[in-house]
Amino acid sequence: MTINEIEKEIIEEFEIFGDDWEGKYEHLIDIGKSLPLIKEEFKTEDRIIKGCQSRVWLNSELKDGKVVYTADADAIITKGMVALMVRVLSGHKAEEIVKADLKFVDTIGLKEHLSPTRANGLVSMINKMKMDALSFSR
Amino acid sequence: MKEQNKIREQFPILNQKINGYNLVYFDNGATSQKPLSVIESISDYYKNSNSNIHRGVHTLSRKATELFEQARKTLAQHFNVNNDQQLIFTAGTTDSINMVAQGLAKNYLQTGDEIILSTYEHHSNILPWQLWAEANGGKLKVIPLLEDQTIDYAAIPALISAKTKLIAITHVSNTLGLITDLEKIKTIAQKNNIPILVDGAQSAPHMPIDLQKLNVDFFVCSAHKMYGPTGIGLLYLSEKWLKELSTSKPGGGTIKTVTFEKTEYAEGALRFEPGTPNISGAIGFAAAIDFMNSVGTQTIFDHEHELVQYAQKKMSEIPEVIIYGKSDHKAGVISFNIKEQHPFDVGTLLDKYGIAVRTGHHCTQPLMHCLNVQGTVRISFAIYNTKEEIDIFIEKLVKVIKMLN
């Protein structure tokens, strides 16, 4: 699936909740809980993306010309968001990742988590994902 | 209840919905909301009296100067200070502490000197001293906390040496709400002739403060936590330090005469207020003080104390809740966590229910290390908060716990 197709899939998945924010967040929390994201040995100090409050770990690798991400976070809502980003971006070519606008976050009504005041490290994580992809494409 | 409604009517910001829920504002420790009287005092000033102060010969300038100096008098009366020159307008608590630290560094603190702080200080009362210590081979000595997170007063004498030059301590912990027993600190300090700086950022909004009775060397606070505007605060200096503290920010307005060879500085508060001060801020600050006195500072303390007791009791009934610094002797702040949950998640979901709380380390990372947590969730009250809001908070907190489990 392309990045766009995965985004569409996630939008459909969240659409059923409509205005029910509680349902939406419960789903996000479930997504966060259900994914073992990163190998323990990768949860090192140099892989931490420091937000003000919750911490995110990211590992990027190049496999068969595709960028593969694994990640984790200590707060479960952040982890749910991280899982969505990994699902959308991991396993694609570097140039596709760099171009991704990630508009689905806005569409599913979770844009507030990408606001700089949220201090959760997500914006920094997306930047890091793209920077890593860029470095692989060189 | 009727009284409460009258108070709430003065804070139009409270009357709004967040995500479809009535706003419950429990982040007063970060900043309080402002009553109409404060908002109007600032806009009135700009509409009718705005002018630069102290030097002008024209009517508007005199008017503005009078309002500014009247604000100082209002504060002097509120804090029971005889000489209003002992009250210096600053940009806030952080600015005040930095002014003291930089001033003391010039002609009081010597290489190798020591300063005593507590474990639960806000970073603002750590960093200026640490910066001085790093540059001058100084040392910070830290008063430990007891099991219940209160200050271990018995440990203080052992921290004092011939080189101890200052005790800088918070009056009320911004994270835990615990009230420091300043009388105990004073007894030890006075016996050893050590000056005291009191960080009143979290006490001045919540209780009566009589600076004559308190009788410390430095007292600092911020208007914006006391129903006043941001960007203005207070530095109180004892008579001795009003004369002896070096000024770290020279500039226009602080002088008597200037030549390229030498400057003779003004006396009193003006020596510490360079440049055009925050005039509208000072006027708003005075209006906030008037608001506090119209309610009564003791009434504010009693009301918030009742809210803390009520909330602590209700929260204790929820098995997943861990309260830090649980005590009867505290100002309107409660810090807590939900077992095995990240404070960020709890704060995020409470916000979705329209409840504004603060999460994280609250600028007290050393205290977080001491508690062995990444952060906490903090609720903090003001005079306009109600028991009904606490009931809503408890109901939603239970829902949040369910969602996260």
Coordinates of C-alpha atoms in Angstrom, one line a residue:
Chain A
M1 CA 0.0 0.0 0.0
T2 CA 1.1 3.5 -0.7
I3 CA 1.4 6.2 2.1
N4 CA -1.8 7.7 0.8
E5 CA -3.7 4.4 0.8
I6 CA -2.6 3.7 4.4
E7 CA -3.7 7.2 5.4
K8 CA -7.1 6.6 3.8
E9 CA -7.4 3.3 5.7
I10 CA -6.8 5.0 9.0
I11 CA -9.3 7.8 8.2
E12 CA -12.0 5.2 7.5
E13 CA -11.1 3.4 10.7
F14 CA -11.6 6.6 12.7
E15 CA -14.7 7.7 10.8
I16 CA -17.0 5.4 12.6
F17 CA -16.5 7.3 15.8
G18 CA -17.9 10.5 14.3
D19 CA -18.2 13.1 17.1
D20 CA -17.6 10.5 19.9
W21 CA -14.2 11.7 21.1
E22 CA -14.1 9.2 23.9
G23 CA -14.4 6.3 21.5
K24 CA -11.8 7.8 19.3
Y25 CA -9.3 8.2 22.2
E26 CA -10.1 4.6 23.5
H27 CA -9.2 3.4 20.0
L28 CA -6.0 5.5 20.0
I29 CA -5.1 4.0 23.4
D30 CA -5.8 0.5 22.1
I31 CA -3.5 1.2 19.1
G32 CA -0.8 2.4 21.5
K33 CA -1.2 -0.7 23.7
S34 CA -1.3 -3.3 21.0
L35 CA 1.9 -2.5 19.2
P36 CA 5.3 -3.7 20.4
L37 CA 7.2 -1.0 18.7
I38 CA 10.9 -1.1 19.4
K39 CA 13.4 -3.6 20.6
E40 CA 14.4 -3.0 24.2
E41 CA 18.1 -2.7 23.2
F42 CA 17.1 0.2 21.0
K43 CA 15.6 2.2 23.8
T44 CA 18.9 4.0 24.4
E45 CA 19.6 7.6 25.4
D46 CA 20.7 8.6 21.9
R47 CA 17.5 7.3 20.4
I48 CA 15.2 9.4 22.7
I49 CA 13.4 12.3 21.2
K50 CA 12.9 14.6 24.1
G51 CA 9.6 16.3 24.3
C52 CA 9.0 18.3 27.4
Q53 CA 6.8 15.7 29.0
S54 CA 6.5 12.3 27.3
R55 CA 9.6 10.6 25.8
V56 CA 9.7 9.0 22.3
W57 CA 12.3 6.5 21.1
L58 CA 12.8 6.1 17.4
N59 CA 15.0 3.7 15.4
S60 CA 15.4 4.0 11.6
E61 CA 16.9 1.4 9.3
L62 CA 17.3 0.9 5.6
K63 CA 16.1 -2.5 4.4
D64 CA 16.0 -3.4 0.7
G65 CA 15.8 0.3 -0.3
K66 CA 12.9 1.0 2.1
V67 CA 13.1 2.9 5.4
V68 CA 11.9 0.8 8.4
Y69 CA 10.9 2.6 11.6
T70 CA 10.4 1.2 15.0
A71 CA 9.5 3.4 17.9
D72 CA 8.1 3.6 21.4
A73 CA 6.8 6.2 23.8
D74 CA 6.2 6.3 27.6
A75 CA 2.8 8.0 27.5
I76 CA 0.1 5.8 25.9
I77 CA -1.7 8.5 23.9
T78 CA 1.7 9.6 22.5
K79 CA 2.4 5.9 21.8
G80 CA -0.9 5.6 19.9
M81 CA 0.1 8.6 17.7
V82 CA 3.6 7.2 17.3
A83 CA 2.1 3.9 16.1
L84 CA 0.0 5.7 13.5
M85 CA 3.0 7.5 12.2
V86 CA 5.1 4.3 12.0
R87 CA 2.1 2.5 10.3
V88 CA 1.9 5.3 7.7
L89 CA 5.6 5.9 7.0
S90 CA 7.5 2.7 7.7
G91 CA 8.4 0.5 4.7
H92 CA 8.4 3.2 2.1
K93 CA 11.0 4.8 0.0
A94 CA 12.9 7.7 1.5
E95 CA 11.7 10.2 -1.2
E96 CA 8.0 9.2 -0.5
I97 CA 8.5 9.7 3.2
V98 CA 10.0 13.1 2.8
K99 CA 7.1 14.2 0.7
A100 CA 4.3 12.9 3.0
D101 CA 2.1 15.7 4.3
L102 CA 0.4 13.5 7.0
K103 CA -2.9 15.4 6.5
F104 CA -4.8 12.4 7.9
V105 CA -4.0 13.6 11.5
D106 CA -6.1 16.6 10.8
T107 CA -8.9 14.6 9.2
I108 CA -9.2 12.2 12.1
G109 CA -9.4 15.1 14.5
L110 CA -6.1 14.6 16.3
K111 CA -4.3 17.6 15.0
E112 CA -3.9 19.1 18.4
H113 CA -1.2 16.5 19.2
L114 CA 1.0 18.0 16.5
S115 CA 0.7 21.5 18.0
P116 CA 4.0 22.8 19.4
T117 CA 2.4 23.5 22.8
R118 CA 1.6 19.8 23.2
A119 CA 5.2 19.3 24.2
N120 CA 4.9 15.5 23.5
G121 CA 7.9 15.1 21.2
L122 CA 5.6 14.1 18.2
V123 CA 6.6 17.0 16.0
S124 CA 10.2 16.4 16.7
M125 CA 9.7 12.7 15.9
I126 CA 8.1 13.4 12.5
N127 CA 11.0 15.7 11.7
K128 CA 13.5 13.1 12.8
M129 CA 11.7 10.4 10.7
K130 CA 12.0 12.7 7.6
M131 CA 15.6 13.7 8.4
D132 CA 16.6 10.0 8.8
A133 CA 14.9 9.2 5.5
L134 CA 16.7 12.0 3.8
S135 CA 20.1 10.8 5.1
F136 CA 19.3 7.3 3.7
S137 CA 18.4 8.7 0.3
R138 CA 21.8 10.4 -0.1
Chain B
M1 CA -23.1 30.2 46.9
K2 CA -24.5 33.6 46.1
E3 CA -21.2 35.2 47.1
Q4 CA -19.4 32.6 44.9
N5 CA -21.5 33.5 41.9
K6 CA -20.8 37.2 42.4
I7 CA -17.0 36.4 42.4
R8 CA -17.3 34.2 39.3
E9 CA -19.2 36.9 37.4
Q10 CA -16.1 39.0 37.6
F11 CA -14.2 36.4 35.6
P12 CA -15.9 36.2 32.2
I13 CA -13.2 33.9 30.8
L14 CA -14.5 31.1 33.1
N15 CA -17.8 31.1 31.3
Q16 CA -16.9 29.1 28.3
K17 CA -17.0 25.6 26.9
I18 CA -14.0 23.5 26.0
N19 CA -14.7 20.5 23.7
G20 CA -18.4 21.0 24.6
Y21 CA -17.8 20.8 28.4
N22 CA -18.0 23.7 30.9
L23 CA -14.4 24.9 31.5
V24 CA -13.0 23.9 34.9
Y25 CA -9.9 25.9 35.4
F26 CA -7.6 24.2 37.9
D27 CA -4.3 25.6 36.6
N28 CA -4.1 28.6 38.9
G29 CA -0.7 27.7 40.2
A30 CA 0.6 28.5 36.7
T31 CA -1.5 31.6 36.3
S32 CA -4.8 32.8 37.7
Q33 CA -7.5 34.4 35.6
K34 CA -8.1 38.2 35.8
P35 CA -11.2 39.9 37.1
L36 CA -12.9 42.6 35.1
S37 CA -11.6 45.3 37.4
V38 CA -8.0 44.4 36.5
I39 CA -8.7 44.2 32.8
E40 CA -10.5 47.5 32.9
S41 CA -7.8 49.2 35.0
I42 CA -5.3 48.5 32.2
S43 CA -7.5 49.6 29.4
D44 CA -8.6 52.7 31.3
Y45 CA -5.0 53.6 31.8
Y46 CA -4.3 53.4 28.1
K47 CA -7.5 55.2 27.2
N48 CA -7.1 58.1 29.6
S49 CA -3.7 58.4 31.3
N50 CA -1.0 56.8 29.2
S51 CA 2.2 58.8 29.4
N52 CA 5.8 58.3 30.4
I53 CA 6.4 58.7 34.1
H54 CA 8.7 60.5 36.6
R55 CA 10.3 63.1 34.3
G56 CA 7.4 64.8 32.5
V57 CA 6.2 68.3 33.3
H58 CA 2.8 67.9 31.6
T59 CA -0.5 66.9 33.1
L60 CA -0.7 63.4 31.6
S61 CA 2.8 62.5 32.8
R62 CA 1.9 63.6 36.3
K63 CA -1.3 61.6 36.2
A64 CA 0.5 58.5 35.0
T65 CA 3.3 59.0 37.6
E66 CA 0.6 59.3 40.4
L67 CA -1.1 56.1 39.3
F68 CA 2.2 54.3 39.2
E69 CA 3.3 55.5 42.6
Q70 CA -0.2 54.9 44.0
A71 CA 0.1 51.3 42.9
R72 CA 3.3 51.0 44.9
K73 CA 1.5 52.5 47.9
T74 CA -1.4 50.0 47.5
L75 CA 1.1 47.1 47.5
A76 CA 2.9 48.6 50.6
Q77 CA -0.4 48.8 52.4
H78 CA -1.4 45.2 51.4
F79 CA 1.9 43.7 52.5
N80 CA 2.1 46.0 55.6
V81 CA 5.4 47.7 54.6
N82 CA 6.0 51.2 56.1
N83 CA 8.4 52.5 53.5
D84 CA 6.9 51.9 50.1
Q85 CA 10.4 52.4 48.6
Q86 CA 11.2 48.9 49.8
L87 CA 8.9 47.5 47.1
I88 CA 10.5 47.4 43.7
F89 CA 8.5 46.6 40.5
T90 CA 10.2 43.9 38.5
A91 CA 9.1 41.7 35.6
G92 CA 8.1 38.9 38.0
T93 CA 9.4 36.4 40.6
T94 CA 12.2 35.1 38.3
D95 CA 13.4 38.6 37.5
S96 CA 13.3 39.5 41.2
I97 CA 15.5 36.5 42.2
N98 CA 17.9 37.2 39.4
M99 CA 18.2 40.8 40.5
V100 CA 19.0 39.7 44.1
A101 CA 21.5 37.0 42.9
Q102 CA 23.3 39.4 40.5
G103 CA 23.3 42.2 43.1
L104 CA 24.6 40.0 45.9
A105 CA 27.3 38.6 43.6
K106 CA 28.7 42.1 43.2
N107 CA 29.6 43.1 46.7
Y108 CA 28.4 40.4 49.1
L109 CA 29.0 36.9 47.9
Q110 CA 32.7 35.8 47.9
T111 CA 34.5 32.9 46.2
G112 CA 33.7 29.6 48.0
D113 CA 30.6 30.9 49.8
E114 CA 27.6 28.7 50.3
I115 CA 23.8 29.1 49.7
I116 CA 21.2 26.9 51.3
L117 CA 18.1 25.9 49.3
S118 CA 15.4 23.3 49.8
T119 CA 14.7 20.2 47.7
Y120 CA 11.4 21.5 46.5
E121 CA 12.6 24.8 45.1
H122 CA 11.3 26.0 41.7
H123 CA 14.0 26.1 39.1
S124 CA 13.8 29.9 39.2
N125 CA 15.2 29.8 42.8
I126 CA 17.9 27.3 41.8
L127 CA 19.3 28.5 38.5
P128 CA 20.4 32.1 39.4
W129 CA 22.3 30.7 42.4
Q130 CA 23.8 27.8 40.4
L131 CA 25.0 30.2 37.8
W132 CA 26.7 32.3 40.5
A133 CA 28.2 29.2 42.1
E134 CA 29.6 27.8 38.9
A135 CA 31.3 31.1 38.1
N136 CA 32.6 31.8 41.6
G137 CA 33.5 28.4 43.1
G138 CA 30.4 28.7 45.3
K139 CA 28.3 25.8 46.6
L140 CA 24.6 25.1 46.9
K141 CA 23.6 23.1 49.9
V142 CA 20.2 21.4 49.8
I143 CA 17.8 20.9 52.7
P144 CA 16.4 17.3 52.3
L145 CA 12.7 16.4 52.6
L146 CA 11.2 14.0 55.1
E147 CA 9.1 10.9 54.1
D148 CA 6.0 13.0 53.9
Q149 CA 7.7 15.5 51.6
T150 CA 7.9 18.3 54.2
I151 CA 11.1 20.1 54.9
D152 CA 13.5 18.3 57.3
Y153 CA 14.1 21.4 59.5
A154 CA 16.3 19.4 61.8
A155 CA 18.8 18.9 59.0
I156 CA 19.4 22.6 58.5
P157 CA 22.0 23.3 61.3
A158 CA 24.4 20.7 59.9
L159 CA 24.3 22.4 56.5
I160 CA 25.3 25.8 58.0
S161 CA 29.0 26.8 58.0
A162 CA 31.0 30.0 58.3
K163 CA 30.6 30.3 54.6
T164 CA 26.8 30.2 54.5
K165 CA 25.7 33.5 53.1
L166 CA 22.0 33.1 52.2
I167 CA 19.0 30.8 52.7
A168 CA 16.8 31.0 49.6
I169 CA 13.6 29.2 50.2
T170 CA 10.1 28.9 48.8
H171 CA 7.2 29.9 51.0
V172 CA 4.8 27.4 49.4
S173 CA 5.9 24.6 47.1
N174 CA 4.5 25.2 43.6
T175 CA 4.3 21.5 43.0
L176 CA 3.1 20.1 46.4
G177 CA 1.4 23.1 47.9
L178 CA 3.2 22.5 51.2
I179 CA 3.7 25.6 53.3
T180 CA 7.3 26.1 54.6
D181 CA 7.5 27.0 58.3
L182 CA 9.4 30.2 57.9
E183 CA 9.6 30.8 61.7
K184 CA 11.7 27.7 62.0
I185 CA 14.0 28.8 59.2
K186 CA 14.2 32.3 60.6
T187 CA 15.2 31.0 64.1
I188 CA 18.1 29.1 62.6
A189 CA 19.1 31.9 60.2
Q190 CA 19.0 34.7 62.7
K191 CA 21.1 32.7 65.2
N192 CA 23.8 32.4 62.5
N193 CA 23.2 35.9 61.1
I194 CA 22.3 34.6 57.6
P195 CA 19.9 36.6 55.3
I196 CA 16.8 34.9 54.0
L197 CA 15.2 35.2 50.6
V198 CA 11.6 34.0 50.4
D199 CA 10.0 33.0 47.1
G200 CA 6.4 34.0 47.6
A201 CA 5.2 33.2 44.1
Q202 CA 2.8 30.6 45.5
S203 CA 2.1 32.1 48.9
A204 CA 1.2 35.7 48.0
P205 CA -1.8 34.6 45.9
H206 CA -3.3 32.4 48.6
M207 CA -2.8 33.9 52.1
P208 CA -2.4 37.1 54.0
I209 CA 1.3 38.2 53.9
D210 CA 2.6 40.7 56.5
L211 CA 6.1 41.6 55.5
Q212 CA 6.8 43.5 58.7
K213 CA 5.9 40.4 60.7
L214 CA 7.6 38.1 58.3
N215 CA 10.7 40.2 58.8
V216 CA 12.9 38.5 56.1
D217 CA 15.6 40.2 53.9
F218 CA 14.1 39.5 50.5
F219 CA 10.5 38.6 49.4
V220 CA 9.5 38.1 45.8
C221 CA 6.2 37.3 44.0
S222 CA 4.4 37.6 40.6
A223 CA 1.3 39.6 39.9
H224 CA -0.1 37.1 37.3
K225 CA -0.6 34.4 39.9
M226 CA -2.5 36.9 42.1
Y227 CA -5.2 37.9 39.6
G228 CA -3.0 40.5 38.1
P229 CA -1.4 40.9 34.6
T230 CA 1.7 39.0 33.4
G231 CA 5.1 40.7 33.1
I232 CA 5.1 42.4 36.5
G233 CA 6.1 41.3 39.9
L234 CA 7.6 42.5 43.2
L235 CA 10.9 42.5 44.9
Y236 CA 10.8 43.5 48.6
L237 CA 14.0 44.6 50.2
S238 CA 14.6 45.1 53.9
E239 CA 15.8 48.6 54.9
K240 CA 19.3 47.3 55.1
W241 CA 19.3 45.7 51.6
L242 CA 17.5 48.7 50.1
K243 CA 20.7 50.6 50.8
E244 CA 23.2 47.8 50.3
L245 CA 22.0 45.6 47.4
S246 CA 24.0 46.4 44.3
T247 CA 22.0 47.2 41.2
S248 CA 22.6 44.8 38.4
K249 CA 20.5 46.7 35.8
P250 CA 21.6 50.3 35.4
G251 CA 19.7 52.6 33.1
G252 CA 17.6 55.7 32.7
G253 CA 15.6 56.7 35.7
T254 CA 17.9 55.1 38.2
I255 CA 20.2 58.0 38.6
K256 CA 20.7 61.4 40.3
T257 CA 23.6 62.7 38.1
V258 CA 25.6 61.2 35.3
T259 CA 29.0 62.2 33.9
F260 CA 31.2 60.0 31.8
E261 CA 33.5 59.7 34.8
K262 CA 31.0 58.8 37.5
T263 CA 27.3 58.3 38.1
E264 CA 25.4 59.0 41.3
Y265 CA 22.5 56.7 41.7
A266 CA 19.0 57.6 43.0
E267 CA 17.9 56.4 46.4
G268 CA 15.0 54.0 47.1
A269 CA 13.1 51.9 44.6
L270 CA 14.0 54.0 41.6
R271 CA 17.6 52.7 41.8
F272 CA 16.3 49.3 40.8
E273 CA 13.8 50.3 38.1
P274 CA 15.7 51.3 35.0
G275 CA 14.1 52.3 31.7
T276 CA 10.4 52.9 31.3
P277 CA 8.7 50.5 33.7
N278 CA 5.7 48.4 33.1
I279 CA 3.3 51.2 34.1
S280 CA 0.1 49.5 33.0
G281 CA 1.3 46.3 34.7
A282 CA 1.8 48.1 38.0
I283 CA -1.7 49.7 37.8
G284 CA -3.2 46.3 37.0
F285 CA -1.2 44.7 39.8
A286 CA -2.7 47.3 42.2
A287 CA -6.2 46.6 40.9
A288 CA -5.6 42.9 41.5
I289 CA -4.5 43.6 45.1
D290 CA -7.7 45.7 45.5
F291 CA -9.7 42.7 44.2
M292 CA -8.0 40.3 46.7
N293 CA -8.7 42.7 49.5
S294 CA -12.3 43.1 48.5
V295 CA -12.7 39.4 49.1
G296 CA -10.2 39.2 52.0
T297 CA -6.9 37.3 51.9
Q298 CA -7.9 35.2 54.9
T299 CA -11.2 34.4 53.1
I300 CA -9.2 33.3 50.0
F301 CA -7.0 31.1 52.1
D302 CA -9.9 29.5 54.0
H303 CA -11.9 28.9 50.8
E304 CA -9.0 27.3 49.0
H305 CA -8.1 25.3 52.1
E306 CA -11.6 23.9 52.2
L307 CA -11.3 23.0 48.5
V308 CA -8.0 21.2 49.1
Q309 CA -9.4 19.2 52.0
Y310 CA -12.5 18.3 50.0
A311 CA -10.6 17.3 46.9
Q312 CA -7.9 15.3 48.9
K313 CA -10.6 13.4 50.7
K314 CA -12.5 12.5 47.5
M315 CA -9.3 11.7 45.6
S316 CA -8.2 9.4 48.4
E317 CA -11.3 7.3 47.9
I318 CA -10.0 6.4 44.4
P319 CA -7.6 3.5 44.8
E320 CA -5.5 4.3 41.7
V321 CA -4.7 7.9 43.0
I322 CA -1.3 8.6 44.6
I323 CA -1.2 12.1 46.2
Y324 CA 2.2 13.7 46.9
G325 CA 2.8 15.9 49.9
K326 CA -0.6 15.0 51.4
S327 CA -1.0 17.3 54.4
D328 CA -3.5 19.5 56.1
H329 CA -1.1 22.4 56.2
K330 CA -1.0 23.4 52.5
A331 CA -2.1 26.1 50.1
G332 CA -4.4 25.5 47.2
V333 CA -2.3 22.9 45.3
I334 CA -2.6 19.1 45.0
S335 CA -0.1 17.0 43.0
F336 CA -1.0 13.4 42.2
N337 CA -0.5 10.5 39.8
I338 CA -2.6 7.6 38.6
K339 CA -0.9 4.3 39.3
E340 CA 1.0 3.0 36.2
Q341 CA -0.2 5.9 34.1
H342 CA 1.7 8.7 32.6
P343 CA 0.7 12.2 33.8
F344 CA 0.6 13.4 30.2
D345 CA -2.1 11.0 29.4
V346 CA -4.2 11.9 32.4
G347 CA -3.8 15.6 31.6
T348 CA -4.6 15.2 28.0
L349 CA -7.9 13.3 28.7
L350 CA -8.9 15.7 31.5
D351 CA -8.5 18.5 29.0
K352 CA -10.8 16.8 26.6
Y353 CA -13.4 16.9 29.4
G354 CA -12.8 20.7 29.7
I355 CA -10.6 20.4 32.9
A356 CA -7.4 22.5 32.8
V357 CA -4.7 20.9 34.8
R358 CA -0.9 21.0 34.6
T359 CA 1.3 18.0 34.0
G360 CA 5.0 17.4 34.0
H361 CA 7.8 18.4 36.3
H362 CA 6.4 21.8 37.2
C363 CA 9.9 23.3 37.0
T364 CA 10.9 21.3 40.0
Q365 CA 13.1 18.5 38.5
P366 CA 15.1 17.9 41.6
L367 CA 11.9 17.3 43.5
M368 CA 10.8 14.9 40.8
H369 CA 14.0 12.9 41.3
C370 CA 13.4 12.9 45.0
L371 CA 9.8 11.5 44.5
N372 CA 11.2 9.2 41.8
V373 CA 8.7 10.1 39.2
Q374 CA 8.9 11.6 35.7
G375 CA 6.2 14.1 36.5
T376 CA 2.8 14.6 38.3
V377 CA -0.6 16.0 37.5
R378 CA -1.2 19.2 39.5
I379 CA -4.5 20.8 40.3
S380 CA -4.4 24.3 41.9
F381 CA -7.3 26.4 43.1
A382 CA -8.3 30.1 43.2
I383 CA -11.1 32.0 44.9
Y384 CA -13.5 31.4 42.0
N385 CA -13.2 27.6 42.1
T386 CA -16.1 25.5 43.7
K387 CA -16.8 22.2 45.3
E388 CA -19.1 21.5 42.3
E389 CA -16.1 21.8 40.0
I390 CA -14.2 19.3 42.2
D391 CA -17.2 16.9 41.9
I392 CA -17.0 17.2 38.1
F393 CA -13.2 16.7 38.2
I394 CA -13.6 13.6 40.4
E395 CA -16.3 12.1 38.1
K396 CA -14.2 12.7 35.0
L397 CA -11.0 11.5 36.7
V398 CA -12.7 8.1 37.3
K399 CA -13.7 8.0 33.6
V400 CA -10.1 8.8 32.6
I401 CA -8.7 6.0 34.7
K402 CA -11.2 3.6 33.1
M403 CA -10.2 4.8 29.6
L404 CA -6.5 4.3 30.3
N405 CA -6.9 0.8 31.9

